[in-house]
Short mmCIF file of C-alpha atoms in Angstrom, two decimals:
data_model
loop_
_atom_site.label_atom_id
_atom_site.label_comp_id
_atom_site.label_asym_id
_atom_site.label_seq_id
_atom_site.Cartn_x
_atom_site.Cartn_y
_atom_site.Cartn_z
CA MET A 1 7.29 2.36 5.00
CA ARG A 2 3.60 3.28 4.72
CA LEU A 3 2.86 6.79 5.93
CA GLY A 4 -0.85 7.08 5.19
CA ILE A 5 -2.73 10.40 5.01
CA GLY A 6 -1.00 13.50 6.38
CA ILE A 7 -0.99 17.26 6.49
CA GLY A 8 1.71 19.89 6.51
CA TRP A 9 2.29 21.03 10.10
CA ARG A 10 2.53 24.80 10.44
CA PRO A 11 2.66 26.79 13.73
CA GLU A 12 -0.40 28.81 12.70
CA ILE A 13 -2.59 25.68 12.57
CA ALA A 14 -0.81 23.52 15.14
CA ASP A 15 -3.89 23.12 17.35
CA GLU A 16 -6.12 22.36 14.36
CA VAL A 17 -3.70 19.72 13.06
CA GLU A 18 -3.65 17.99 16.44
CA ALA A 19 -7.46 17.88 16.46
CA LEU A 20 -8.00 16.68 12.88
CA PRO A 21 -9.27 13.09 12.72
CA GLY A 22 -7.47 10.45 10.71
CA ILE A 23 -4.05 12.13 10.49
CA ASP A 24 -1.34 9.48 10.26
CA TRP A 25 1.66 11.77 9.82
CA VAL A 26 2.77 15.36 9.37
CA GLU A 27 5.51 17.15 7.50
CA ALA A 28 7.32 20.14 9.03
CA VAL A 29 9.57 22.66 7.26
CA ALA A 30 13.02 21.75 8.55
CA GLU A 31 14.39 25.29 8.60
CA ASN A 32 11.55 26.41 10.90
CA LEU A 33 12.53 23.94 13.64
CA CYS A 34 15.14 24.63 16.31
CA ALA A 35 17.74 21.88 16.35
CA GLY A 36 17.58 21.41 20.13
CA HIS A 37 13.92 21.97 20.89
CA LEU A 38 10.71 20.84 19.23
CA PRO A 39 7.46 22.82 19.42
CA ASP A 40 5.14 21.35 22.06
CA SER A 41 2.59 20.46 19.39
CA LEU A 42 5.07 18.25 17.53
CA VAL A 43 6.13 16.64 20.80
CA ARG A 44 2.52 15.74 21.54
CA LEU A 45 1.98 14.40 18.02
CA ARG A 46 5.06 12.21 18.27
CA GLU A 47 3.90 10.91 21.66
CA ARG A 48 0.67 9.86 19.94
CA GLY A 49 2.67 7.88 17.39
CA VAL A 50 2.29 10.40 14.55
CA THR A 51 5.32 10.34 12.23
CA VAL A 52 6.99 13.70 11.55
CA VAL A 53 9.02 14.17 8.36
CA PRO A 54 11.37 17.19 8.00
CA HIS A 55 11.01 18.96 4.65
CA GLY A 56 13.97 21.13 3.65
CA VAL A 57 13.69 24.21 1.44
CA SER A 58 17.16 25.80 1.41
CA LEU A 59 19.73 23.21 0.27
CA GLY A 60 19.48 24.12 -3.40
CA LEU A 61 20.68 20.71 -4.61
CA GLY A 62 20.11 21.78 -8.22
CA GLY A 63 22.52 24.69 -7.86
CA ALA A 64 26.01 24.81 -9.33
CA ASP A 65 27.82 24.58 -6.00
CA ARG A 66 28.18 21.49 -3.86
CA PRO A 67 25.77 21.31 -0.91
CA ASP A 68 26.71 23.39 2.09
CA PRO A 69 27.99 21.04 4.86
CA GLY A 70 26.41 23.19 7.55
CA LYS A 71 22.97 23.02 5.97
CA LEU A 72 23.34 19.26 5.52
CA ALA A 73 24.34 18.88 9.18
CA ASP A 74 21.31 20.93 10.24
CA LEU A 75 18.97 18.77 8.19
CA ALA A 76 20.55 15.60 9.56
CA ALA A 77 20.16 16.90 13.14
CA ARG A 78 16.47 17.58 12.62
CA ALA A 79 15.90 14.12 11.17
CA THR A 80 17.58 12.61 14.23
CA LEU A 81 15.65 14.84 16.64
CA LEU A 82 12.34 13.81 15.06
CA GLY A 83 13.20 10.13 14.66
CA ALA A 84 12.12 10.60 11.04
CA PRO A 85 12.10 7.68 8.59
CA LEU A 86 13.30 9.97 5.77
CA VAL A 87 13.97 13.61 4.89
CA THR A 88 12.87 15.51 1.82
CA GLU A 89 14.12 18.41 -0.29
CA HIS A 90 13.57 19.86 -3.76
CA ILE A 91 14.97 19.57 -7.26
CA ALA A 92 15.70 23.26 -7.52
CA PHE A 93 18.26 26.00 -7.18
CA VAL A 94 17.69 28.79 -4.67
CA ARG A 95 20.82 30.94 -5.02
CA ALA A 96 23.42 31.78 -7.65
CA GLY A 97 26.45 33.95 -8.21
CA GLY A 98 29.50 33.97 -5.99
CA ALA A 99 33.05 32.86 -6.70
CA ARG A 100 32.20 30.77 -9.78
CA THR A 101 30.88 33.80 -11.62
CA GLY A 102 32.82 36.59 -9.92
CA SER A 103 29.54 38.24 -8.95
CA PRO A 104 27.63 38.82 -5.69
CA VAL A 105 25.66 35.92 -4.29
CA LEU A 106 21.96 36.29 -5.06
CA GLU A 107 19.20 34.57 -3.06
CA ALA A 108 15.94 33.78 -4.80
CA GLY A 109 13.89 33.23 -1.65
CA HIS A 110 12.08 30.70 -3.82
CA LEU A 111 12.54 27.35 -5.53
CA LEU A 112 13.65 27.85 -9.15
CA PRO A 113 13.69 25.20 -11.89
CA VAL A 114 16.85 23.37 -12.89
CA PRO A 115 17.47 23.22 -16.66
CA ARG A 116 16.75 19.71 -17.90
CA THR A 117 20.11 19.33 -19.58
CA ARG A 118 22.77 16.64 -19.26
CA ALA A 119 25.17 19.07 -17.60
CA ALA A 120 22.64 20.18 -14.99
CA LEU A 121 21.67 16.55 -14.36
CA ASP A 122 25.32 15.59 -13.80
CA VAL A 123 25.67 18.37 -11.23
CA LEU A 124 22.40 17.45 -9.53
CA CYS A 125 23.31 13.76 -9.29
CA GLU A 126 26.68 14.49 -7.68
CA ASN A 127 25.05 16.92 -5.23
CA VAL A 128 22.42 14.34 -4.33
CA ARG A 129 25.08 11.70 -3.64
CA ILE A 130 26.91 14.15 -1.36
CA ALA A 131 23.66 14.81 0.51
CA GLN A 132 22.83 11.11 0.80
CA ASP A 133 26.23 10.43 2.35
CA ALA A 134 25.67 13.16 4.96
CA LEU A 135 22.13 12.20 6.02
CA PRO A 136 21.24 9.47 8.54
CA VAL A 137 18.04 8.44 6.71
CA PRO A 138 16.93 8.13 3.06
CA LEU A 139 16.42 11.27 0.99
CA ALA A 140 13.43 11.97 -1.26
CA LEU A 141 13.32 14.87 -3.73
CA GLU A 142 10.32 16.88 -4.89
CA ASN A 143 9.50 18.08 -8.39
CA ILE A 144 8.78 21.82 -8.29
CA ALA A 145 6.29 24.13 -9.94
CA ALA A 146 7.71 26.57 -12.49
CA LEU A 147 6.53 29.74 -14.16
CA VAL A 148 9.39 29.75 -16.66
CA SER A 149 10.95 27.24 -19.05
CA TRP A 150 14.62 26.96 -19.86
CA PRO A 151 15.53 27.10 -23.56
CA GLY A 152 17.42 24.19 -25.07
CA GLU A 153 16.25 21.51 -22.64
CA GLU A 154 17.32 17.98 -23.57
CA LEU A 155 15.00 15.88 -21.39
CA THR A 156 11.35 15.86 -20.38
CA GLU A 157 10.53 16.11 -16.69
CA GLY A 158 9.75 12.39 -16.53
CA GLN A 159 13.01 11.46 -18.26
CA PHE A 160 15.00 13.81 -16.03
CA LEU A 161 13.53 12.31 -12.84
CA ALA A 162 13.87 8.74 -14.09
CA GLU A 163 17.56 9.17 -14.83
CA LEU A 164 18.11 10.91 -11.50
CA VAL A 165 16.62 7.91 -9.69
CA GLU A 166 18.56 5.43 -11.80
CA ARG A 167 21.89 7.17 -11.16
CA THR A 168 21.48 7.92 -7.43
CA GLY A 169 18.78 5.66 -6.00
CA VAL A 170 17.12 8.72 -4.50
CA ARG A 171 13.41 8.48 -3.79
CA LEU A 172 10.81 10.85 -5.17
CA LEU A 173 8.30 13.16 -3.55
CA ILE A 174 5.82 13.78 -6.35
CA ASP A 175 3.76 16.94 -6.05
CA VAL A 176 0.68 16.49 -8.23
CA ALA A 177 -0.18 20.18 -7.88
CA ASN A 178 3.21 21.00 -9.38
CA LEU A 179 2.53 18.66 -12.30
CA HIS A 180 -0.71 20.58 -12.89
CA THR A 181 1.17 23.89 -12.60
CA ASN A 182 3.64 22.79 -15.24
CA HIS A 183 0.73 21.72 -17.45
CA VAL A 184 -0.80 25.21 -17.36
CA ASN A 185 2.43 27.21 -17.43
CA ARG A 186 4.63 25.07 -19.66
CA GLY A 187 2.23 22.93 -21.65
CA GLU A 188 3.50 19.66 -20.14
CA ASP A 189 1.06 16.75 -19.97
CA PRO A 190 0.88 15.34 -16.39
CA ALA A 191 -0.12 11.89 -17.65
CA ALA A 192 2.88 11.77 -19.98
CA ALA A 193 5.19 12.78 -17.12
CA LEU A 194 3.71 10.05 -14.91
CA ASP A 195 4.14 7.49 -17.70
CA GLU A 196 7.88 8.24 -17.75
CA LEU A 197 8.36 8.31 -13.98
CA PRO A 198 9.79 5.40 -12.01
CA VAL A 199 6.65 5.27 -9.87
CA GLU A 200 8.15 2.52 -7.72
CA ALA A 201 10.55 5.16 -6.32
CA ILE A 202 7.78 7.37 -4.93
CA ALA A 203 8.13 7.93 -1.18
CA TYR A 204 5.02 10.06 -0.89
CA VAL A 205 2.83 12.61 -2.67
CA HIS A 206 1.98 16.29 -2.11
CA VAL A 207 -1.41 17.80 -2.89
CA ALA A 208 -1.90 21.57 -2.71
CA GLY A 209 -4.05 24.41 -3.97
CA GLY A 210 -3.32 27.34 -6.22
CA VAL A 211 -4.97 29.89 -8.45
CA GLU A 212 -4.86 30.84 -12.14
CA LYS A 213 -4.38 34.50 -13.10
CA ASP A 214 -4.12 35.68 -16.71
CA GLY A 215 -3.33 32.20 -17.96
CA VAL A 216 -0.58 31.60 -15.38
CA TRP A 217 -1.04 29.09 -12.57
CA HIS A 218 0.36 30.24 -9.23
CA ASP A 219 1.18 27.43 -6.80
CA THR A 220 0.15 29.45 -3.75
CA HIS A 221 -0.55 26.77 -1.12
CA ALA A 222 -3.08 29.35 0.05
CA HIS A 223 -6.15 28.25 -1.91
CA PRO A 224 -8.33 25.12 -1.87
CA VAL A 225 -7.23 22.08 -3.83
CA THR A 226 -8.87 22.17 -7.26
CA ALA A 227 -10.51 19.40 -9.26
CA PRO A 228 -7.73 19.33 -11.92
CA VAL A 229 -5.14 18.66 -9.19
CA LEU A 230 -7.25 15.83 -7.80
CA ASP A 231 -7.49 14.48 -11.35
CA VAL A 232 -3.69 14.29 -11.50
CA LEU A 233 -3.72 12.48 -8.13
CA ALA A 234 -6.16 9.97 -9.63
CA GLU A 235 -3.83 9.50 -12.63
CA LEU A 236 -0.95 8.78 -10.28
CA ARG A 237 -3.04 6.41 -8.16
CA SER A 238 -3.99 4.47 -11.30
CA ARG A 239 -0.30 3.63 -11.66
CA VAL A 240 0.88 3.13 -8.06
CA ASP A 241 -0.39 2.99 -4.49
CA PRO A 242 1.74 5.74 -2.93
CA PRO A 243 3.01 5.07 0.61
CA GLY A 244 1.77 8.47 1.73
CA VAL A 245 -0.26 11.47 0.56
CA LEU A 246 -0.02 14.86 2.25
CA LEU A 247 -2.09 18.05 2.04
CA GLU A 248 -0.02 21.26 2.02
CA ARG A 249 -1.36 24.62 3.18
CA ASP A 250 1.01 27.50 3.97
CA ASP A 251 -1.16 30.60 4.16
CA ALA A 252 -4.74 31.92 4.31
CA PHE A 253 -5.59 28.99 6.55
CA PRO A 254 -9.27 27.96 6.38
CA PRO A 255 -11.40 26.73 9.29
CA PRO A 256 -10.63 23.18 10.46
CA GLY A 257 -13.77 21.88 8.77
CA GLU A 258 -12.50 22.97 5.37
CA LEU A 259 -9.13 21.30 5.95
CA ALA A 260 -10.95 18.12 6.96
CA GLY A 261 -13.06 18.37 3.81
CA GLU A 262 -9.97 18.61 1.60
CA LEU A 263 -8.48 15.58 3.33
CA ASP A 264 -11.71 13.68 2.77
CA ALA A 265 -11.61 14.61 -0.94
CA ILE A 266 -8.06 13.21 -1.15
CA ARG A 267 -9.14 10.00 0.58
CA GLY A 268 -12.06 9.73 -1.83
CA VAL A 269 -9.80 9.93 -4.88
CA LEU A 270 -7.48 7.26 -3.47
CA GLU A 271 -10.35 4.94 -2.56
CA LYS A 272 -12.10 5.36 -5.91
CA ALA A 273 -8.96 4.22 -7.70
CA GLY A 274 -8.34 1.50 -5.14
CA ASP A 275 -8.84 -1.37 -7.57
CA ALA A 276 -6.18 -0.10 -9.96
CA PRO A 277 -3.02 -2.15 -10.50
CA VAL A 278 -0.52 -1.48 -7.74
CA VAL A 279 3.21 -1.15 -8.30
CA PRO A 280 5.21 -1.82 -5.13
CA ALA A 281 6.73 1.45 -3.94
CA VAL A 282 10.32 0.28 -3.65
CA PRO A 283 13.16 2.40 -5.07
CA ALA A 284 15.53 0.89 -7.59
CA ALA A 285 19.09 0.18 -6.49
CA PRO A 286 21.48 2.99 -7.45
CA ALA A 287 23.78 2.53 -10.39
CA ALA A 288 27.52 2.70 -9.89
CA PRO A 289 28.53 6.33 -9.22
CA ALA A 290 29.78 8.24 -12.23
CA GLY A 291 33.07 10.08 -12.14
CA PRO A 292 33.26 13.50 -10.48
CA VAL A 293 31.73 16.44 -12.28
CA THR A 294 34.38 18.77 -13.63
CA GLU A 295 34.57 22.29 -12.31
CA SER A 296 34.08 23.62 -15.83
CA VAL A 297 30.69 21.89 -16.01
CA ARG A 298 29.71 23.39 -12.67
CA ASP A 299 30.93 26.80 -13.83
CA GLY A 300 28.78 26.59 -16.94
CA VAL A 301 25.69 25.77 -14.88
CA ALA A 302 26.58 28.63 -12.52
CA VAL A 303 26.77 31.20 -15.31
CA ALA A 304 23.39 30.15 -16.72
CA GLN A 305 21.63 30.11 -13.35
CA THR A 306 23.15 33.44 -12.30
CA ALA A 307 21.97 35.11 -15.51
CA LEU A 308 18.43 33.88 -14.91
CA LEU A 309 18.32 34.81 -11.22
CA SER A 310 19.84 38.23 -11.92
CA ALA A 311 17.10 38.92 -14.45
CA LEU A 312 14.48 37.91 -11.88
CA VAL A 313 15.74 39.84 -8.85
CA ALA A 314 18.18 42.49 -10.12
CA GLY A 315 16.48 43.73 -13.28
CA THR A 316 19.17 42.65 -15.73
CA PRO A 317 18.06 41.73 -19.28
CA ALA A 318 16.35 38.41 -19.88
CA PRO A 319 18.87 35.76 -20.95
CA GLU A 320 18.62 34.66 -24.56
CA GLY A 321 15.84 32.18 -25.24
CA PHE A 322 13.67 33.07 -22.23
CA ASP A 323 10.19 34.54 -22.46
CA ALA A 324 10.73 38.09 -21.18
CA GLY A 325 7.04 38.52 -20.34
CA ARG A 326 6.97 35.33 -18.30
CA LEU A 327 10.14 36.41 -16.50
CA ARG A 328 8.42 39.66 -15.50
CA VAL A 329 5.54 37.65 -14.03
CA GLN A 330 8.00 35.52 -12.07
CA SER A 331 9.94 38.60 -10.95
CA ARG A 332 6.80 40.25 -9.59
CA ALA A 333 5.82 37.03 -7.84
CA LEU A 334 9.24 36.78 -6.18
CA ALA A 335 9.08 40.38 -4.95
CA ALA A 336 5.56 39.86 -3.60
CA LYS A 337 6.65 36.68 -1.82
CA ARG A 338 9.60 38.56 -0.30
CA ALA A 339 7.27 41.21 1.07
CA ASP A 340 4.90 38.59 2.47
CA VAL A 341 7.60 36.49 4.15
CA VAL A 342 9.39 39.51 5.65
CA ALA A 343 6.03 40.59 7.07
CA LYS A 344 5.75 37.16 8.70
CA VAL A 345 9.27 36.98 10.15
CA ALA A 346 9.13 40.62 11.27
CA PRO A 347 5.42 41.35 11.92
CA GLU A 348 6.31 44.59 13.69
CA LEU A 349 7.28 46.19 10.37
CA PRO A 350 3.82 46.29 8.73
CA GLU A 351 2.43 47.33 12.11
CA ILE A 352 4.86 50.28 12.36
CA LEU A 353 4.65 51.28 8.69
CA GLY A 354 0.95 50.63 8.30
CA SER A 355 -0.52 50.72 4.82
CA GLY A 356 2.75 52.03 3.43
CA TYR A 357 4.68 48.85 4.25
CA ARG A 358 4.08 46.95 1.04
CA ALA A 359 4.83 49.81 -1.36
CA ALA A 360 7.96 50.72 0.57
CA PHE A 361 9.19 47.14 0.60
CA LEU A 362 8.52 46.53 -3.10
CA ALA A 363 10.41 49.73 -3.98
CA TYR A 364 13.33 48.54 -1.84
CA ALA A 365 13.23 45.01 -3.29
CA GLY A 366 13.26 46.32 -6.86
CA ALA A 367 16.66 47.89 -6.30
CA ARG A 368 18.22 45.50 -3.76
CA PRO A 369 18.34 41.75 -4.45
CA MET A 370 18.27 39.50 -1.42
CA ALA A 371 21.75 38.31 -0.48
CA SER A 372 20.93 36.27 2.62
CA GLY A 373 17.85 35.00 4.44
CA TYR A 374 14.58 36.75 5.15
CA ARG A 375 15.55 37.95 8.64
CA ARG A 376 18.63 39.66 7.22
CA ASP A 377 16.40 41.05 4.47
CA ALA A 378 14.14 42.62 7.09
CA LEU A 379 17.12 44.31 8.75
CA ASP A 380 18.47 45.55 5.44
CA PHE A 381 15.05 46.96 4.52
CA VAL A 382 14.85 48.89 7.78
CA GLU A 383 18.40 50.18 7.36
CA HIS A 384 17.48 51.35 3.87
CA LEU A 385 14.51 53.29 5.24
CA LEU A 386 16.39 54.84 8.17
CA VAL A 387 19.34 56.00 6.10
CA ALA A 388 16.84 57.69 3.77
CA GLY A 389 15.22 59.45 6.74
CA ARG A 390 12.05 57.44 6.51
CA PRO A 391 9.33 57.05 7.54
CA GLU A 392 8.47 60.73 7.73
CA ASP A 393 6.39 60.29 10.89
CA ASP A 394 8.77 60.90 13.84
CA ALA A 395 7.09 58.42 16.18
CA ALA A 396 7.14 55.65 13.56
CA ARG A 397 10.78 56.37 12.76
CA ARG A 398 11.72 56.12 16.45
CA ARG A 399 9.87 52.79 16.77
CA LEU A 400 11.60 51.49 13.64
CA THR A 401 14.98 52.60 14.98
CA ARG A 402 14.45 50.81 18.27
CA TRP A 403 13.39 47.70 16.38
CA TRP A 404 16.60 47.80 14.35
CA ARG A 405 18.86 48.44 17.37
CA ASP A 406 17.32 45.49 19.25
CA ARG A 407 18.05 43.06 16.40
CA ALA A 408 21.03 44.27 14.38
CA ALA A 409 24.08 42.01 14.30
CA PRO A 410 27.59 43.48 14.01
CA ARG A 411 27.96 45.35 10.73
CA PRO A 412 30.95 46.38 8.61
CA PRO A 413 32.56 49.44 10.34
CA GLY A 414 31.53 52.08 7.81
CA ARG A 415 27.95 50.94 7.63
CA ALA A 416 27.69 50.41 11.38
CA LYS A 417 28.88 53.93 12.14
CA ARG A 418 26.46 55.41 9.64
CA LEU A 419 23.50 53.49 11.07
CA ALA A 420 24.52 54.19 14.64
CA ARG A 421 24.67 57.89 13.83
CA VAL A 422 21.20 57.75 12.29
CA ALA A 423 19.84 55.80 15.26
CA ARG A 424 21.29 58.23 17.82
CA SER A 425 19.91 61.24 15.98
CA VAL A 426 16.44 59.70 15.80
CA LEU A 427 16.29 58.48 19.37
CA VAL A 428 17.47 61.76 20.92
CA GLY A 429 14.91 63.63 18.86
CA ARG A 430 17.30 65.64 16.69
#
């Protein structure tokens, strides 16, 4: 199916997306959509014949555990609700720990790279097959950007993706900005990766902006698309005519004219390379399924991923073979992203805490890894402040207490009593 030129739909720019000329399709983050009700903007786009593709971010198909049936059911429901021709996710892990390692579950709040080893590939392939069986439409998987490299990798990115496609028949969502990110951060040649890819399996392409700081490329989706990223798009277009190309922007949204200009630049790259040889974008048939992955293989992947994630979010030592300096960069980036996302899902918190919000949250995050989603993280952050008698301003503390009482779910008895006691004392003006 040809998708054409699209843009990532976000609530903050819903009106602008509807008004942009020449938009053939949009992509919406699946977890941000209610299963039973679509935003009015998406309803209007669908009525105009604009295709909407749900893009998942929380499955963690590269993790050691099998995919969560509930998350798969949610993704399937959104695909059905949208009448989508396919759904997409990432080649990444997003959580680690738990029963396999006898340690608490840790959430990254971010997409982390899967080691390109045979064991990790075996686990990924089995997880992908489980997901494919649960979804009503084809699945495509995206290559991610990475700040860190795993030691002892056995395959290049191109080889890893090619074997994944051969063994599962899954389609690919190739993010050319992520190929550029891996070039800067890991020294990987985008052209070499494209040479090894099964380009006929590409479902569509992402293009996004980022920024380089101190020799590290940050895939922010909050900056304009750069010339080197468009160069990678041109390299890809010289090999295949992708069914769709989509511009991603997640933050620091520019005026509509700038978005239109970036879309025009993407069209220009595709048209300039229009006379290049075209490989039909049809995925290869899957090979016969391999035998089940043993639990010992999954356990080994779990131990390695937990050690890395613990170093990133809990301050444990860097696992052997990793660049400790690069891990610190990634750790700071994860904490900053946590602060930014919590401020989005709970905008009252930076309003109540004012200029002290960010420092207070980063201090909290440095000692308390995220164990669930961002909304739970916001509640836990507020609990942490209230138990410590903060903020010092009485009026702010009362507002924060009311915010917590309006949103808190049932808590374990000991913790609930402690927080209730704190809340009562604050609200009655102890």
